[in-house]
mmCIF file of C-alpha atoms in Angstrom:
data_model
loop_
_atom_site.group_PDB
_atom_site.id
_atom_site.type_symbol
_atom_site.label_atom_id
_atom_site.label_comp_id
_atom_site.label_asym_id
_atom_site.label_seq_id
_atom_site.Cartn_x
_atom_site.Cartn_y
_atom_site.Cartn_z
ATOM 1 C CA MET A 1 144.455 10.374 64.542
ATOM 2 C CA LYS A 2 144.889 13.823 66.016
ATOM 3 C CA ALA A 3 148.153 15.655 65.376
ATOM 4 C CA GLU A 4 149.155 15.771 69.045
ATOM 5 C CA LYS A 5 148.737 12.012 69.453
ATOM 6 C CA ARG A 6 150.655 11.408 66.210
ATOM 7 C CA ARG A 7 153.547 13.546 67.475
ATOM 8 C CA GLU A 8 153.601 11.592 70.756
ATOM 9 C CA GLU A 9 153.816 8.344 68.797
ATOM 10 C CA ILE A 10 156.505 9.737 66.469
ATOM 11 C CA LEU A 11 158.527 10.731 69.516
ATOM 12 C CA SER A 12 158.108 7.283 71.015
ATOM 13 C CA LEU A 13 159.142 5.578 67.776
ATOM 14 C CA ILE A 14 162.276 7.622 67.148
ATOM 15 C CA GLY A 15 163.166 7.662 70.845
ATOM 16 C CA ASN A 16 163.077 3.884 71.114
ATOM 17 C CA ALA A 17 164.551 3.037 67.703
ATOM 18 C CA GLU A 18 168.055 1.625 67.405
ATOM 19 C CA ASN A 19 168.470 3.232 63.957
ATOM 20 C CA PRO A 20 167.287 6.508 62.410
ATOM 21 C CA ILE A 21 163.731 6.431 61.027
ATOM 22 C CA PRO A 22 163.181 8.120 57.637
ATOM 23 C CA ALA A 23 160.338 10.630 57.204
ATOM 24 C CA ASN A 24 158.754 8.538 54.429
ATOM 25 C CA VAL A 25 158.554 5.522 56.782
ATOM 26 C CA LEU A 26 156.833 7.654 59.419
ATOM 27 C CA ALA A 27 154.524 9.153 56.780
ATOM 28 C CA GLU A 28 153.473 5.689 55.635
ATOM 29 C CA ARG A 29 153.007 4.497 59.230
ATOM 30 C CA PHE A 30 150.657 7.377 60.061
ATOM 31 C CA ALA A 31 149.013 7.671 56.620
ATOM 32 C CA VAL A 32 150.064 11.301 56.183
ATOM 33 C CA SER A 33 152.355 13.099 53.776
ATOM 34 C CA ARG A 34 156.090 13.399 54.296
ATOM 35 C CA GLN A 35 155.593 17.164 54.697
ATOM 36 C CA VAL A 36 153.237 16.579 57.658
ATOM 37 C CA ILE A 37 155.990 14.525 59.332
ATOM 38 C CA VAL A 38 158.524 17.308 58.677
ATOM 39 C CA GLN A 39 156.119 19.784 60.309
ATOM 40 C CA ASP A 40 155.552 17.431 63.262
ATOM 41 C CA ILE A 41 159.317 17.166 63.788
ATOM 42 C CA ALA A 42 159.585 20.980 63.663
ATOM 43 C CA ILE A 43 156.923 21.236 66.378
ATOM 44 C CA LEU A 44 158.693 18.634 68.524
ATOM 45 C CA ARG A 45 161.913 20.644 68.172
ATOM 46 C CA ALA A 46 160.079 23.873 69.041
ATOM 47 C CA ASN A 47 158.889 22.126 72.211
ATOM 48 C CA GLY A 48 162.494 21.614 73.234
ATOM 49 C CA LEU A 49 163.162 18.083 72.013
ATOM 50 C CA ASP A 50 166.576 17.395 70.516
ATOM 51 C CA VAL A 51 165.638 15.674 67.241
ATOM 52 C CA THR A 52 168.263 15.462 64.499
ATOM 53 C CA ALA A 53 167.587 14.837 60.818
ATOM 54 C CA THR A 54 170.315 12.630 59.366
ATOM 55 C CA ASN A 55 170.662 11.376 55.811
ATOM 56 C CA ARG A 56 169.134 8.081 57.037
ATOM 57 C CA GLY A 57 166.270 9.534 59.080
ATOM 58 C CA TYR A 58 165.344 11.132 62.393
ATOM 59 C CA VAL A 59 167.135 10.469 65.675
ATOM 60 C CA LEU A 60 166.222 11.598 69.187
ATOM 61 C CA ASN A 61 169.433 12.691 70.913
ATOM 62 C CA THR A 62 168.139 12.607 74.471
ATOM 63 C CA LYS A 63 166.606 9.784 76.406
ATOM 64 C CA ILE A 64 162.842 9.693 76.688
ATOM 65 C CA GLN A 65 161.633 10.241 80.190
ATOM 66 C CA ALA A 66 158.502 8.749 81.608
ATOM 67 C CA THR A 67 155.547 11.141 81.378
ATOM 68 C CA ARG A 68 152.075 11.155 82.829
ATOM 69 C CA VAL A 69 149.129 13.536 82.832
ATOM 70 C CA PHE A 70 147.584 14.304 86.213
ATOM 71 C CA LYS A 71 144.183 15.918 86.656
ATOM 72 C CA CYS A 72 144.251 18.154 89.708
ATOM 73 C CA ARG A 73 142.160 20.617 91.636
ATOM 74 C CA HIS A 74 143.166 22.932 94.460
ATOM 75 C CA SER A 75 142.930 26.531 95.538
ATOM 76 C CA PHE A 76 144.992 29.397 94.182
ATOM 77 C CA GLU A 77 146.962 29.481 97.422
ATOM 78 C CA GLU A 78 148.006 25.829 96.970
ATOM 79 C CA ILE A 79 149.738 26.347 93.613
ATOM 80 C CA VAL A 80 153.173 26.393 95.263
ATOM 81 C CA ASP A 81 152.347 23.353 97.426
ATOM 82 C CA GLU A 82 151.361 21.315 94.362
ATOM 83 C CA GLY A 83 154.394 22.386 92.329
ATOM 84 C CA VAL A 84 156.927 21.826 95.092
ATOM 85 C CA LEU A 85 155.412 18.429 95.887
ATOM 86 C CA ILE A 86 155.884 17.303 92.274
ATOM 87 C CA ILE A 87 159.398 18.727 91.903
ATOM 88 C CA GLU A 88 160.739 17.508 95.242
ATOM 89 C CA ALA A 89 159.474 14.014 94.385
ATOM 90 C CA GLY A 90 161.630 14.076 91.227
ATOM 91 C CA GLY A 91 159.162 15.356 88.632
ATOM 92 C CA ARG A 92 159.297 18.129 86.080
ATOM 93 C CA ILE A 93 156.089 20.059 85.352
ATOM 94 C CA GLU A 94 156.044 20.328 81.576
ATOM 95 C CA ASP A 95 152.758 22.164 81.106
ATOM 96 C CA ILE A 96 149.326 23.047 82.378
ATOM 97 C CA PHE A 97 146.117 22.691 80.411
ATOM 98 C CA VAL A 98 142.392 22.900 80.936
ATOM 99 C CA ASN A 99 139.476 21.575 78.936
ATOM 100 C CA HIS A 100 137.112 24.507 78.529
ATOM 101 C CA ARG A 101 133.542 23.680 77.537
ATOM 102 C CA VAL A 102 133.458 26.391 74.876
ATOM 103 C CA TYR A 103 137.061 26.932 73.815
ATOM 104 C CA GLY A 104 138.311 23.353 74.136
ATOM 105 C CA ARG A 105 141.833 22.639 75.311
ATOM 106 C CA ILE A 106 143.804 25.671 76.459
ATOM 107 C CA SER A 107 147.415 25.003 77.408
ATOM 108 C CA SER A 108 150.633 26.684 78.398
ATOM 109 C CA ARG A 109 154.174 25.330 78.537
ATOM 110 C CA LEU A 110 155.686 25.667 82.036
ATOM 111 C CA ASP A 111 158.976 23.723 82.210
ATOM 112 C CA LEU A 112 159.137 23.976 86.014
ATOM 113 C CA ILE A 113 162.161 22.072 87.303
ATOM 114 C CA ASN A 114 162.862 23.584 90.720
ATOM 115 C CA ARG A 115 161.226 25.338 93.662
ATOM 116 C CA THR A 116 162.394 28.759 92.452
ATOM 117 C CA HIS A 117 160.530 28.321 89.144
ATOM 118 C CA VAL A 118 157.326 27.439 91.024
ATOM 119 C CA GLU A 119 157.674 30.415 93.351
ATOM 120 C CA GLU A 120 158.357 32.788 90.429
ATOM 121 C CA LEU A 121 155.227 31.548 88.660
ATOM 122 C CA TYR A 122 153.176 32.075 91.820
ATOM 123 C CA ARG A 123 154.597 35.585 92.369
ATOM 124 C CA SER A 124 153.715 36.560 88.804
ATOM 125 C CA LEU A 125 150.156 35.316 89.332
ATOM 126 C CA VAL A 126 149.816 37.060 92.716
ATOM 127 C CA SER A 127 150.859 40.342 91.107
ATOM 128 C CA GLY A 128 147.471 40.359 89.422
ATOM 129 C CA ALA A 129 148.839 40.718 85.902
ATOM 130 C CA SER A 130 147.054 37.504 84.960
ATOM 131 C CA LYS A 131 144.811 34.878 86.477
ATOM 132 C CA PRO A 132 145.885 31.241 86.697
ATOM 133 C CA LEU A 133 144.633 29.083 83.847
ATOM 134 C CA MET A 134 142.834 26.828 86.326
ATOM 135 C CA SER A 135 140.561 29.746 87.281
ATOM 136 C CA VAL A 136 138.528 29.316 84.071
ATOM 137 C CA THR A 137 137.539 25.774 85.086
ATOM 138 C CA ASP A 138 136.829 26.245 88.803
ATOM 139 C CA GLY A 139 140.270 24.986 89.798
ATOM 140 C CA TYR A 140 140.305 21.857 87.622
ATOM 141 C CA HIS A 141 143.431 21.520 85.498
ATOM 142 C CA TYR A 142 145.902 19.018 84.095
ATOM 143 C CA HIS A 143 149.679 18.819 84.256
ATOM 144 C CA THR A 144 151.976 16.787 82.059
ATOM 145 C CA VAL A 145 154.729 15.637 84.411
ATOM 146 C CA SER A 146 157.955 13.938 83.347
ATOM 147 C CA ALA A 147 160.406 11.989 85.492
ATOM 148 C CA ASP A 148 163.268 9.545 85.128
ATOM 149 C CA SER A 149 161.026 6.539 85.796
ATOM 150 C CA GLU A 150 157.469 5.289 86.095
ATOM 151 C CA GLU A 151 158.157 4.576 89.773
ATOM 152 C CA ILE A 152 158.785 8.267 90.415
ATOM 153 C CA LEU A 153 155.525 9.120 88.640
ATOM 154 C CA ASP A 154 153.702 6.507 90.757
ATOM 155 C CA ASN A 155 155.081 8.186 93.877
ATOM 156 C CA ILE A 156 154.015 11.635 92.628
ATOM 157 C CA GLU A 157 150.535 10.288 91.919
ATOM 158 C CA ASN A 158 150.301 8.904 95.462
ATOM 159 C CA LEU A 159 151.533 12.172 96.975
ATOM 160 C CA LEU A 160 149.020 14.214 94.948
ATOM 161 C CA ARG A 161 146.264 11.822 96.035
ATOM 162 C CA SER A 162 147.247 12.019 99.710
ATOM 163 C CA ARG A 163 147.174 15.836 99.606
ATOM 164 C CA GLY A 164 143.734 15.789 97.975
ATOM 165 C CA PHE A 165 145.001 17.454 94.785
ATOM 166 C CA LEU A 166 144.472 14.493 92.449
ATOM 167 C CA ILE A 167 141.175 14.011 90.631
ATOM 168 C CA GLU A 168 140.703 10.384 89.603
ATOM 169 C CA ILE A 169 139.917 10.028 85.891
#
């Protein structure tokens, strides 16, 4: 199992558990060392998740939101349209990533939660200081989007599809 998938499953386990889960239980579950689990928890914390280590195990202090990955494609000029569509529908754009044929997965954390964040990102890209990540894959890119419910994510998916931004995978 890849580390990223393991961390997703760790997050799901501790987020849905009624009691703290000890590192040695997680290590046994994923057939890795306790130290690997400690490192995974450190990475989850670095990504902004509120995980606490108690004397009985790990606890997630915030509720887990629904998340979904959307594969999209649009022009540079439509970056704001895509972002505002997702945010106004109740989503949070966690990241952007592309799958490059040579370099593999290239990602960047975004944490876009309002229209101002989207517009600031666009302005920084328009300034010419950097190109958008999607430019290395001819506009194709992925976003991890979180929301309070699966229903909100379903609505976002339908809105992206209706605008022609969604690529069916």
